[in-house]
Amino acid sequence: MSDNGFQDVGLGWLEGSGVHSDIVLSTRVRLARNLQGHAFAARVRDGEREEILDLVRAAVQETALSGGAGYELSATPILGRRLLHERHLISRELAGLAGDTPPLGSGLFMDPQGGVGVMVNEEDHLRLQVILSGLRLHDAFHRVDELDEELGVQLPFAYHQEYGYLTSCPTNVGTGLRASILIHLPGLVLTKEIGKVLQGIGQVGLTFRGLYGEGSEVVGNFFQISNQTTLGKSEEDLVEHLQKIVGRVIQYEMGAREILMRDAPTVIEDKIWRAYGLLRYARSLSFDEVMNLLSGVRLGMSMNLLSGLRVYTLNKLMIFARDAHLEQAAGRPLREAESDLHRAAYVRRVLATEGDVSADAVDAQDDRETS
Amino acid sequence: MQCESCGERDASIHYTQIEKNEMQTLHLCEQCAAEKGLQPGVHAGSFPLTDFLAQMGRSGPEAPSSGPCAFCGLTLDDFKKSGRLGCSHCYVTFDAHLGGLLRRLHGGTQHVGKVYLPPDPSRAEQQERLAGLRRKLDRAVQSEDFERAAQIRDLIRTMEGAA
């Protein structure tokens, strides 16, 4: 496998392009596939995982992933695996962050641009995935679908006339498709409407979770919304359904923001400027604190209360202010307290160079307050 | 809350549907929901898989084969504990147990998505795949995604040419 740095791999989705990218950070679609003739992860024999990785590695060379990055995770240093996990490219299990190093045969292949990739020997033999910036569900599905076509003509996938693509867990069988969007909903959280919205999501065949997937907690008002069922509907229908509901959720969020600005504009502006001030000048910040403050700043940017900030800058801070990315920048391991100092210094530096909010916004606010 | 249909019993099923972009919630009692063909659980937000698994095999005395799977050796008990199947053959071995489970999880058992064509396909598989691609083409045309429609049409032509 080629030796790769980690500099820019898989970071295209930070760019802040795409529809509603101030509210929807990213769109992800993944397809679960298994190889015919090999047992699934739970019953796989010694040596079989490496065989599967070899088969996928060879097949990948004939696809759009050829010439991209490849990682054999059992041979990748822990820092590299942590970086890939912080970038949402591999699961916690595949990164071996639960304690053990990843078992032999665990792999990741990414296309040269880093948007499309395949995880190998996770819960399913292959997990084809794509992550794009903003709300681009159809685009994301089409890209991963193309990779599926390219891999499917070379690798015999486990497929059943009635049940479709066969997966390790029956919750993924059929299309094997999980489409999810990462969405920022501070308005609904502040107006305490979020519970109702999430309940509604649950009633229309969708599910939600925190920032880093299953079991992860909700920080910074970021939620992942995805389809719950995978069988009995076509890929296009699953994607379209999610698209529709996400559109509704965005409308609710915008409505909540209007209510906040109508009923408590000074409270909201104060919250946003305090968040900006802390990020801009604090000397020690935990990651959760950064995420919660970034939520305030993102809201301010999205509502045009803070100008001169780009979505890209805020997205970048969410990833590069994480522990492994700070350690990579420092060139050495960091203790927790040290990490918080490095994090604050990094955030200050980024905001000073690309996040200096314009004086106009400050003046406009001052005028209103004093008039 | 009372059932919106009979107005007598307590509503215990809250079914939200979206039609023409309008979200509508029906509050029904179990009996009225069943009459309307709304199965409780099918559209619920969370599926505690282990609860479903625990109920498996309670269906009656003529409980079908519980393995172990001839290919990978997985037993029904293994599956109930882990919630993970061992290989593609498990879907055949435990078929009688899986149908109900899949219906509860997904609301149906028939895959209607992509039709997979293995690397060395039989003639029948090719025909099925072509039919799937034509459905896909129709959907692309309907949604006016002509760039994608052209790609699919090329794929169909290539397949027809090779057949």
Coordinates of C-alpha atoms in Angstrom, one line a residue:
Chain A
M1 CA 0.0 0.0 0.0
S2 CA 1.3 3.4 -0.8
D3 CA 2.8 5.5 2.0
N4 CA 0.6 8.5 2.5
G5 CA 0.8 11.6 4.5
F6 CA -2.4 12.8 6.2
Q7 CA -2.0 16.4 5.2
D8 CA -5.2 17.0 3.2
V9 CA -6.7 13.5 2.9
G10 CA -10.5 13.5 3.1
L11 CA -10.9 17.2 4.0
G12 CA -12.8 18.3 0.8
W13 CA -16.1 18.4 2.7
L14 CA -14.8 21.3 4.9
E15 CA -14.8 23.7 1.9
G16 CA -18.3 25.1 2.8
S17 CA -19.8 24.8 -0.6
G18 CA -23.1 23.3 -1.5
V19 CA -26.6 24.3 -0.6
H20 CA -27.3 25.5 3.0
S21 CA -23.7 24.9 4.0
D22 CA -24.1 27.3 6.9
I23 CA -26.6 24.9 8.4
V24 CA -25.8 21.6 6.9
L25 CA -22.1 20.9 7.3
S26 CA -21.9 17.7 5.3
T27 CA -23.7 15.0 3.4
R28 CA -22.6 11.4 3.7
V29 CA -23.8 8.4 1.9
R30 CA -22.5 4.9 2.5
L31 CA -23.2 1.5 0.9
A32 CA -22.6 -1.7 2.8
R33 CA -21.3 -4.6 0.6
N34 CA -20.0 -8.1 1.4
L35 CA -18.1 -10.5 -0.8
Q36 CA -19.8 -13.8 -1.8
G37 CA -17.9 -16.8 -0.5
H38 CA -16.4 -15.2 2.5
A39 CA -17.9 -15.2 6.0
F40 CA -18.9 -11.8 7.5
A41 CA -16.9 -10.1 10.1
A42 CA -18.3 -12.1 13.1
R43 CA -17.3 -15.5 11.6
V44 CA -14.4 -14.7 9.4
R45 CA -11.4 -17.2 9.6
D46 CA -7.8 -16.4 10.4
G47 CA -6.1 -14.9 7.4
E48 CA -9.4 -14.3 5.6
R49 CA -9.5 -10.6 6.4
E50 CA -6.1 -10.1 4.8
E51 CA -7.4 -12.0 1.7
I52 CA -10.4 -9.7 1.5
L53 CA -8.2 -6.6 1.8
D54 CA -6.0 -7.9 -1.0
L55 CA -9.0 -8.5 -3.2
V56 CA -10.4 -5.0 -2.6
R57 CA -6.9 -3.4 -3.0
A58 CA -6.6 -5.0 -6.5
A59 CA -10.2 -4.0 -7.5
V60 CA -9.7 -0.5 -6.3
Q61 CA -6.9 0.0 -8.8
E62 CA -9.5 -0.3 -11.6
T63 CA -11.7 2.5 -10.2
A64 CA -11.7 6.2 -9.6
L65 CA -9.8 5.5 -6.3
S66 CA -6.7 4.5 -8.3
G67 CA -3.8 6.7 -7.5
G68 CA -5.5 7.9 -4.3
A69 CA -4.5 7.2 -0.7
G70 CA -4.5 3.8 0.9
Y71 CA -4.1 2.8 4.5
E72 CA -3.6 -0.6 6.0
L73 CA -4.8 0.4 9.4
S74 CA -3.1 -2.4 11.5
A75 CA 0.2 -1.0 10.2
T76 CA -0.8 2.7 10.5
P77 CA 0.5 4.5 13.6
I78 CA -2.1 5.4 16.2
L79 CA -1.9 9.2 15.5
G80 CA -2.7 8.6 11.8
R81 CA -5.7 6.4 12.8
R82 CA -6.9 9.1 15.2
L83 CA -6.6 11.8 12.4
L84 CA -8.7 9.7 10.0
H85 CA -11.3 9.1 12.7
E86 CA -11.5 12.8 13.6
R87 CA -12.0 13.5 9.9
H88 CA -15.0 11.1 9.9
L89 CA -13.3 8.8 7.4
I90 CA -13.1 5.7 9.6
S91 CA -15.2 4.5 12.4
R92 CA -14.0 4.3 16.0
E93 CA -13.8 0.5 15.7
L94 CA -11.8 0.5 12.5
A95 CA -9.4 3.1 14.0
G96 CA -8.9 0.8 16.9
L97 CA -9.6 3.5 19.4
A98 CA -11.7 1.3 21.6
G99 CA -8.4 -0.1 23.0
D100 CA -6.8 -2.7 20.7
T101 CA -5.0 -1.9 17.5
P102 CA -7.2 -2.7 14.5
P103 CA -7.1 -6.3 13.4
L104 CA -5.1 -7.4 10.4
G105 CA -6.8 -6.6 7.1
S106 CA -8.5 -3.3 8.2
G107 CA -8.1 -0.8 5.5
L108 CA -9.2 2.5 4.0
F109 CA -8.9 3.6 0.3
M110 CA -9.7 7.2 -0.7
D111 CA -9.9 8.8 -4.1
P112 CA -7.2 11.4 -5.0
Q113 CA -9.7 14.3 -4.2
G114 CA -10.6 12.6 -1.0
G115 CA -14.4 12.7 -1.3
V116 CA -15.1 9.0 -2.0
G117 CA -13.6 6.0 -0.3
V118 CA -14.0 2.4 0.9
M119 CA -13.5 1.1 4.4
V120 CA -12.4 -2.5 4.4
N121 CA -13.3 -5.1 7.0
E122 CA -15.4 -3.0 9.2
E123 CA -18.7 -4.6 10.2
D124 CA -19.1 -5.4 6.5
H125 CA -16.3 -6.3 4.1
L126 CA -16.7 -3.1 2.2
R127 CA -18.3 0.2 3.2
L128 CA -18.3 2.5 0.2
Q129 CA -18.7 6.1 1.3
V130 CA -18.7 9.7 0.2
I131 CA -18.7 12.9 2.2
L132 CA -19.6 16.2 0.5
S133 CA -19.9 19.7 1.8
G134 CA -23.4 21.1 2.4
L135 CA -26.7 19.5 1.5
R136 CA -26.0 17.4 -1.6
L137 CA -27.7 14.1 -1.1
H138 CA -28.4 13.1 -4.7
D139 CA -25.0 14.1 -5.8
A140 CA -23.4 12.1 -3.0
F141 CA -25.5 9.0 -3.8
H142 CA -24.6 9.2 -7.5
R143 CA -20.9 9.4 -6.7
V144 CA -20.9 6.4 -4.4
D145 CA -23.2 4.6 -6.8
E146 CA -20.6 5.0 -9.6
L147 CA -17.9 3.5 -7.3
D148 CA -20.3 0.7 -6.5
E149 CA -20.7 0.0 -10.3
E150 CA -16.9 0.0 -10.8
L151 CA -16.3 -2.4 -7.8
G152 CA -19.3 -4.6 -8.5
V153 CA -18.0 -5.7 -11.9
Q154 CA -14.8 -7.0 -10.3
L155 CA -15.9 -8.3 -6.9
P156 CA -18.7 -10.8 -6.4
F157 CA -21.0 -9.1 -3.9
A158 CA -23.3 -11.1 -1.6
Y159 CA -26.8 -10.6 -3.1
H160 CA -30.2 -12.2 -2.6
Q161 CA -33.1 -12.1 -5.0
E162 CA -35.5 -11.0 -2.3
Y163 CA -33.4 -9.3 0.4
G164 CA -31.0 -7.5 -1.9
Y165 CA -27.4 -6.8 -0.8
L166 CA -26.7 -9.0 2.2
T167 CA -25.1 -7.4 5.3
S168 CA -23.7 -8.5 8.6
C169 CA -26.5 -6.7 10.5
P170 CA -30.1 -7.1 9.3
T171 CA -30.7 -3.4 9.8
N172 CA -28.6 -2.7 6.8
V173 CA -29.8 -5.3 4.4
G174 CA -31.4 -4.5 1.0
T175 CA -29.8 -1.3 -0.4
G176 CA -27.1 -1.3 2.3
L177 CA -27.6 2.5 2.0
R178 CA -27.2 4.9 4.9
A179 CA -27.5 8.5 3.9
S180 CA -26.9 11.1 6.6
I181 CA -26.5 14.8 7.0
L182 CA -24.7 16.7 9.7
I183 CA -26.9 19.6 10.7
H184 CA -26.5 22.6 13.0
L185 CA -29.8 23.3 14.9
P186 CA -29.1 26.0 17.6
G187 CA -32.4 27.8 17.0
L188 CA -34.4 24.7 17.7
V189 CA -32.3 23.9 20.8
L190 CA -32.6 27.4 22.2
T191 CA -36.4 27.6 21.6
K192 CA -36.7 24.1 23.2
E193 CA -38.4 22.8 20.0
I194 CA -35.7 20.3 19.2
G195 CA -37.4 17.4 21.2
K196 CA -40.5 17.6 19.1
V197 CA -38.5 17.8 15.8
L198 CA -36.4 14.8 16.7
Q199 CA -39.5 12.9 17.7
G200 CA -41.1 13.8 14.4
I201 CA -38.0 12.6 12.6
G202 CA -38.3 9.2 14.4
Q203 CA -41.9 8.9 13.2
V204 CA -41.0 9.2 9.5
G205 CA -38.5 6.4 9.3
L206 CA -35.4 8.5 10.1
T207 CA -33.0 8.5 13.0
F208 CA -30.6 11.0 14.6
R209 CA -27.4 10.8 16.6
G210 CA -24.5 12.9 17.7
L211 CA -21.5 14.2 15.8
Y212 CA -19.4 11.1 15.7
G213 CA -22.0 8.5 14.9
E214 CA -23.7 5.8 16.9
G215 CA -23.7 6.4 20.6
S216 CA -21.8 9.7 20.4
E217 CA -23.3 12.6 22.3
V218 CA -24.7 15.8 20.9
V219 CA -22.2 18.6 21.2
G220 CA -22.4 22.1 19.8
N221 CA -26.0 21.6 18.6
F222 CA -24.8 19.4 15.8
F223 CA -27.0 16.4 14.8
Q224 CA -26.7 13.6 12.3
I225 CA -30.0 12.7 10.6
S226 CA -30.1 9.5 8.6
N227 CA -32.5 6.9 7.1
Q228 CA -33.4 4.1 9.5
T229 CA -34.6 1.5 7.0
T230 CA -32.7 0.1 4.1
L231 CA -35.0 -2.5 2.6
G232 CA -38.2 -2.1 0.6
K233 CA -37.4 1.2 -0.9
S234 CA -35.1 2.2 -3.8
E235 CA -31.9 4.1 -3.1
E236 CA -33.4 7.2 -4.9
D237 CA -36.5 7.0 -2.8
L238 CA -34.5 6.7 0.5
V239 CA -32.4 9.7 -0.5
E240 CA -35.3 11.8 -1.7
H241 CA -37.3 11.1 1.5
L242 CA -34.3 12.3 3.7
Q243 CA -33.9 15.3 1.4
K244 CA -37.5 16.3 1.9
I245 CA -37.5 15.9 5.7
V246 CA -34.2 17.8 6.0
G247 CA -35.7 20.6 4.0
R248 CA -38.5 20.7 6.6
V249 CA -36.1 20.7 9.5
I250 CA -34.2 23.6 7.9
Q251 CA -37.5 25.5 7.7
Y252 CA -38.2 24.8 11.3
E253 CA -34.7 26.0 12.3
M254 CA -35.1 29.2 10.3
G255 CA -38.5 29.8 11.9
A256 CA -36.9 29.3 15.4
R257 CA -34.2 31.8 14.6
E258 CA -36.7 34.3 13.5
I259 CA -38.6 33.9 16.8
L260 CA -35.4 34.3 18.8
M261 CA -34.5 37.5 17.0
R262 CA -38.0 38.8 17.4
D263 CA -38.3 38.0 21.1
A264 CA -34.8 38.2 22.4
P265 CA -32.5 39.9 20.0
T266 CA -30.1 41.4 22.6
V267 CA -29.8 38.0 24.4
I268 CA -28.9 36.3 21.1
E269 CA -26.5 39.0 20.0
D270 CA -24.8 38.9 23.4
K271 CA -24.5 35.1 23.2
I272 CA -22.9 35.3 19.8
W273 CA -20.4 38.0 20.6
R274 CA -19.4 36.4 23.8
A275 CA -18.8 33.1 22.0
Y276 CA -16.7 35.0 19.4
G277 CA -14.8 36.9 22.1
L278 CA -13.9 33.7 24.0
L279 CA -12.7 31.9 20.9
R280 CA -10.8 35.0 19.8
Y281 CA -9.0 35.6 23.1
A282 CA -9.2 32.6 25.5
R283 CA -6.0 31.0 26.6
S284 CA -7.3 27.5 27.4
L285 CA -10.2 25.7 25.7
S286 CA -11.5 22.2 25.9
F287 CA -12.8 20.6 22.7
D288 CA -16.4 20.6 23.9
E289 CA -16.1 24.2 24.8
V290 CA -14.8 25.1 21.3
M291 CA -17.7 23.2 19.7
N292 CA -20.3 25.0 21.8
L293 CA -18.7 28.4 21.2
L294 CA -18.4 27.6 17.5
S295 CA -22.1 26.9 17.5
G296 CA -22.8 30.4 18.7
V297 CA -20.4 31.9 16.1
R298 CA -21.8 29.8 13.4
L299 CA -25.3 31.0 14.3
G300 CA -24.1 34.6 14.2
M301 CA -22.5 34.1 10.8
S302 CA -25.5 32.4 9.4
M303 CA -27.8 35.2 10.6
N304 CA -25.5 37.9 9.3
L305 CA -24.8 39.2 12.8
L306 CA -21.1 38.5 12.3
S307 CA -19.6 39.3 8.9
G308 CA -16.1 38.6 7.6
L309 CA -16.3 34.9 8.6
R310 CA -16.4 32.0 6.1
V311 CA -18.1 28.6 6.6
Y312 CA -14.7 27.0 5.7
T313 CA -13.0 28.7 8.6
L314 CA -15.6 27.4 11.1
N315 CA -15.6 23.9 9.6
K316 CA -11.8 23.7 9.7
L317 CA -11.7 24.7 13.4
M318 CA -14.1 21.8 14.2
I319 CA -11.6 19.3 12.8
F320 CA -8.2 20.9 13.3
A321 CA -8.9 21.9 17.0
R322 CA -9.3 18.2 17.9
D323 CA -6.7 16.4 19.9
A324 CA -5.0 14.3 17.3
H325 CA -4.8 17.3 14.8
L326 CA -3.2 19.5 17.5
E327 CA -0.7 16.7 18.3
Q328 CA 0.2 16.4 14.6
A329 CA 0.7 20.2 14.4
A330 CA 2.8 20.2 17.6
G331 CA 4.8 17.2 16.4
R332 CA 4.5 15.4 19.7
P333 CA 1.9 13.9 22.1
L334 CA 0.1 16.4 24.3
R335 CA -1.3 16.0 27.8
E336 CA -4.9 17.1 28.3
A337 CA -4.1 20.4 29.9
E338 CA -1.5 21.1 27.3
S339 CA -4.0 20.2 24.5
D340 CA -6.4 22.9 25.8
L341 CA -3.6 25.5 25.6
H342 CA -2.6 24.4 22.1
R343 CA -6.3 24.4 21.1
A344 CA -6.9 28.0 22.3
A345 CA -3.7 29.2 20.6
Y346 CA -4.7 27.5 17.3
V347 CA -8.2 29.0 17.4
R348 CA -6.8 32.5 18.2
R349 CA -4.4 32.3 15.3
V350 CA -7.0 31.1 12.8
L351 CA -9.5 33.8 13.9
A352 CA -6.9 36.5 13.8
T353 CA -5.9 35.7 10.2
E354 CA -9.1 34.6 8.6
G355 CA -11.9 35.4 11.1
D356 CA -11.5 39.0 11.9
V357 CA -15.1 40.2 11.9
S358 CA -15.6 43.5 10.3
A359 CA -16.0 46.7 12.4
D360 CA -19.2 47.5 10.5
A361 CA -21.1 44.8 12.3
V362 CA -19.9 46.1 15.7
D363 CA -20.8 49.6 14.8
A364 CA -24.2 48.7 13.5
Q365 CA -24.9 47.0 16.8
D366 CA -23.6 49.9 18.8
D367 CA -25.8 52.3 16.9
R368 CA -28.8 50.3 17.7
E369 CA -28.0 50.0 21.4
T370 CA -27.4 53.7 21.8
S371 CA -30.3 55.0 19.7
Chain B
M1 CA -55.8 11.6 24.2
Q2 CA -58.7 9.9 22.4
C3 CA -58.5 8.0 19.1
E4 CA -59.2 10.3 16.2
S5 CA -61.0 7.6 14.3
C6 CA -63.4 5.9 16.8
G7 CA -63.3 8.7 19.4
E8 CA -63.7 6.1 22.2
R9 CA -60.5 4.4 23.0
D10 CA -57.2 6.0 24.1
A11 CA -54.9 6.9 21.2
S12 CA -51.7 4.9 21.6
I13 CA -50.4 5.1 18.1
H14 CA -49.1 8.4 16.7
Y15 CA -48.5 8.0 13.0
T16 CA -46.9 10.9 11.1
Q17 CA -47.0 10.9 7.4
I18 CA -45.9 13.4 4.8
E19 CA -48.0 14.0 1.8
K20 CA -47.4 16.8 -0.7
N21 CA -44.9 18.3 1.7
E22 CA -47.5 18.5 4.5
M23 CA -46.7 16.7 7.7
Q24 CA -49.8 15.2 9.3
T25 CA -50.1 13.2 12.5
L26 CA -52.8 10.7 13.2
H27 CA -53.6 9.8 16.8
L28 CA -55.2 6.3 16.8
C29 CA -56.0 3.5 19.1
E30 CA -54.4 0.1 18.3
Q31 CA -57.6 -1.4 16.9
C32 CA -58.2 1.5 14.4
A33 CA -54.6 1.6 13.4
A34 CA -54.7 -2.1 12.6
E35 CA -57.9 -1.5 10.5
K36 CA -56.1 1.2 8.6
G37 CA -53.1 -1.2 8.0
L38 CA -50.7 0.9 10.1
Q39 CA -48.5 -1.6 11.9
P40 CA -47.2 -0.2 15.1
G41 CA -43.4 -0.2 15.3
V42 CA -42.7 -0.2 11.6
H43 CA -42.2 3.5 11.4
A44 CA -41.0 4.0 15.0
G45 CA -37.8 5.9 15.5
S46 CA -35.7 3.4 17.4
F47 CA -35.5 -0.3 16.9
P48 CA -34.1 -2.1 19.9
L49 CA -32.8 -5.0 17.8
T50 CA -32.3 -7.2 20.8
D51 CA -36.0 -6.9 21.7
F52 CA -37.0 -8.2 18.3
L53 CA -34.4 -10.9 18.5
A54 CA -35.6 -12.1 21.9
Q55 CA -39.1 -12.6 20.4
M56 CA -37.8 -14.7 17.6
G57 CA -38.4 -18.4 17.7
R58 CA -41.5 -17.9 19.9
S59 CA -43.7 -18.3 16.9
G60 CA -44.9 -21.8 17.7
P61 CA -44.1 -25.5 17.9
E62 CA -43.2 -25.9 14.3
A63 CA -40.2 -23.6 14.8
P64 CA -38.0 -24.0 11.7
S65 CA -34.3 -24.8 11.5
S66 CA -32.2 -23.0 14.0
G67 CA -28.9 -23.9 12.4
P68 CA -26.0 -24.1 12.8
C69 CA -25.3 -22.5 9.4
A70 CA -23.5 -25.1 7.2
F71 CA -21.1 -22.5 5.8
C72 CA -20.0 -20.5 8.8
G73 CA -21.3 -22.5 11.8
L74 CA -23.4 -19.6 13.3
T75 CA -26.3 -20.8 15.5
L76 CA -29.6 -19.0 16.0
D77 CA -28.5 -18.3 19.6
D78 CA -25.3 -16.7 18.4
F79 CA -27.4 -14.4 16.2
K80 CA -29.8 -13.6 19.0
K81 CA -26.9 -12.6 21.2
S82 CA -24.9 -10.5 18.8
G83 CA -27.5 -9.4 16.3
R84 CA -25.0 -10.1 13.5
L85 CA -25.3 -12.8 10.9
G86 CA -22.2 -14.9 10.0
C87 CA -22.3 -15.1 6.2
S88 CA -24.6 -14.8 3.2
H89 CA -25.8 -18.5 3.7
C90 CA -27.2 -17.5 7.1
Y91 CA -29.9 -15.6 5.3
V92 CA -31.0 -18.9 3.8
T93 CA -30.4 -21.1 6.9
F94 CA -32.4 -18.7 9.1
D95 CA -34.8 -17.5 6.5
A96 CA -37.9 -18.6 8.4
H97 CA -36.8 -16.5 11.3
L98 CA -35.6 -13.5 9.3
G99 CA -38.7 -12.7 7.3
G100 CA -40.7 -11.4 10.3
L101 CA -37.7 -9.6 11.7
L102 CA -37.0 -7.8 8.5
R103 CA -40.6 -6.9 8.1
R104 CA -40.6 -5.3 11.6
L105 CA -37.3 -3.6 11.0
H106 CA -38.0 -2.3 7.5
G107 CA -41.7 -2.6 6.9
G108 CA -41.2 -5.1 4.0
T109 CA -38.8 -7.8 2.8
Q110 CA -38.6 -7.3 -0.9
H111 CA -35.5 -5.4 -2.1
V112 CA -36.6 -2.8 -4.8
G113 CA -33.3 -1.0 -5.2
K114 CA -30.3 -1.7 -7.4
V115 CA -30.2 -5.0 -9.1
Y116 CA -26.7 -6.5 -8.8
L117 CA -25.0 -8.2 -11.7
P118 CA -22.2 -10.5 -10.6
P119 CA -18.9 -10.5 -12.5
D120 CA -19.9 -13.6 -14.6
P121 CA -23.6 -13.2 -14.9
S122 CA -26.1 -15.7 -16.3
R123 CA -28.5 -14.6 -19.0
A124 CA -31.4 -14.3 -16.6
E125 CA -29.3 -12.1 -14.3
Q126 CA -28.4 -9.9 -17.2
Q127 CA -32.1 -9.5 -18.1
E128 CA -33.0 -8.6 -14.5
R129 CA -30.2 -6.1 -14.3
L130 CA -31.3 -4.5 -17.6
A131 CA -34.9 -4.2 -16.2
G132 CA -33.5 -2.6 -13.1
L133 CA -31.4 -0.1 -15.1
R134 CA -34.5 0.8 -17.2
R135 CA -36.4 1.6 -14.0
K136 CA -33.4 3.7 -12.9
L137 CA -33.4 5.5 -16.3
D138 CA -37.1 6.3 -16.0
R139 CA -36.6 7.8 -12.5
A140 CA -33.7 9.9 -13.8
V141 CA -35.8 11.2 -16.7
Q142 CA -38.7 11.9 -14.4
S143 CA -36.5 14.0 -12.1
E144 CA -35.1 15.7 -15.2
D145 CA -31.6 14.6 -14.3
F146 CA -30.6 14.2 -18.0
E147 CA -26.9 13.9 -17.4
R148 CA -27.4 10.9 -15.2
A149 CA -30.1 9.6 -17.6
A150 CA -27.5 9.7 -20.4
Q151 CA -25.0 7.7 -18.3
I152 CA -27.5 5.1 -17.5
R153 CA -28.6 4.9 -21.2
D154 CA -25.0 4.3 -22.2
L155 CA -24.7 1.6 -19.6
I156 CA -27.8 -0.1 -21.0
R157 CA -26.5 0.1 -24.6
T158 CA -23.2 -1.4 -23.5
M159 CA -25.0 -4.3 -21.8
E160 CA -27.3 -4.8 -24.7
G161 CA -24.4 -4.8 -27.1
A162 CA -22.5 -7.4 -25.1
A163 CA -25.5 -9.7 -24.8

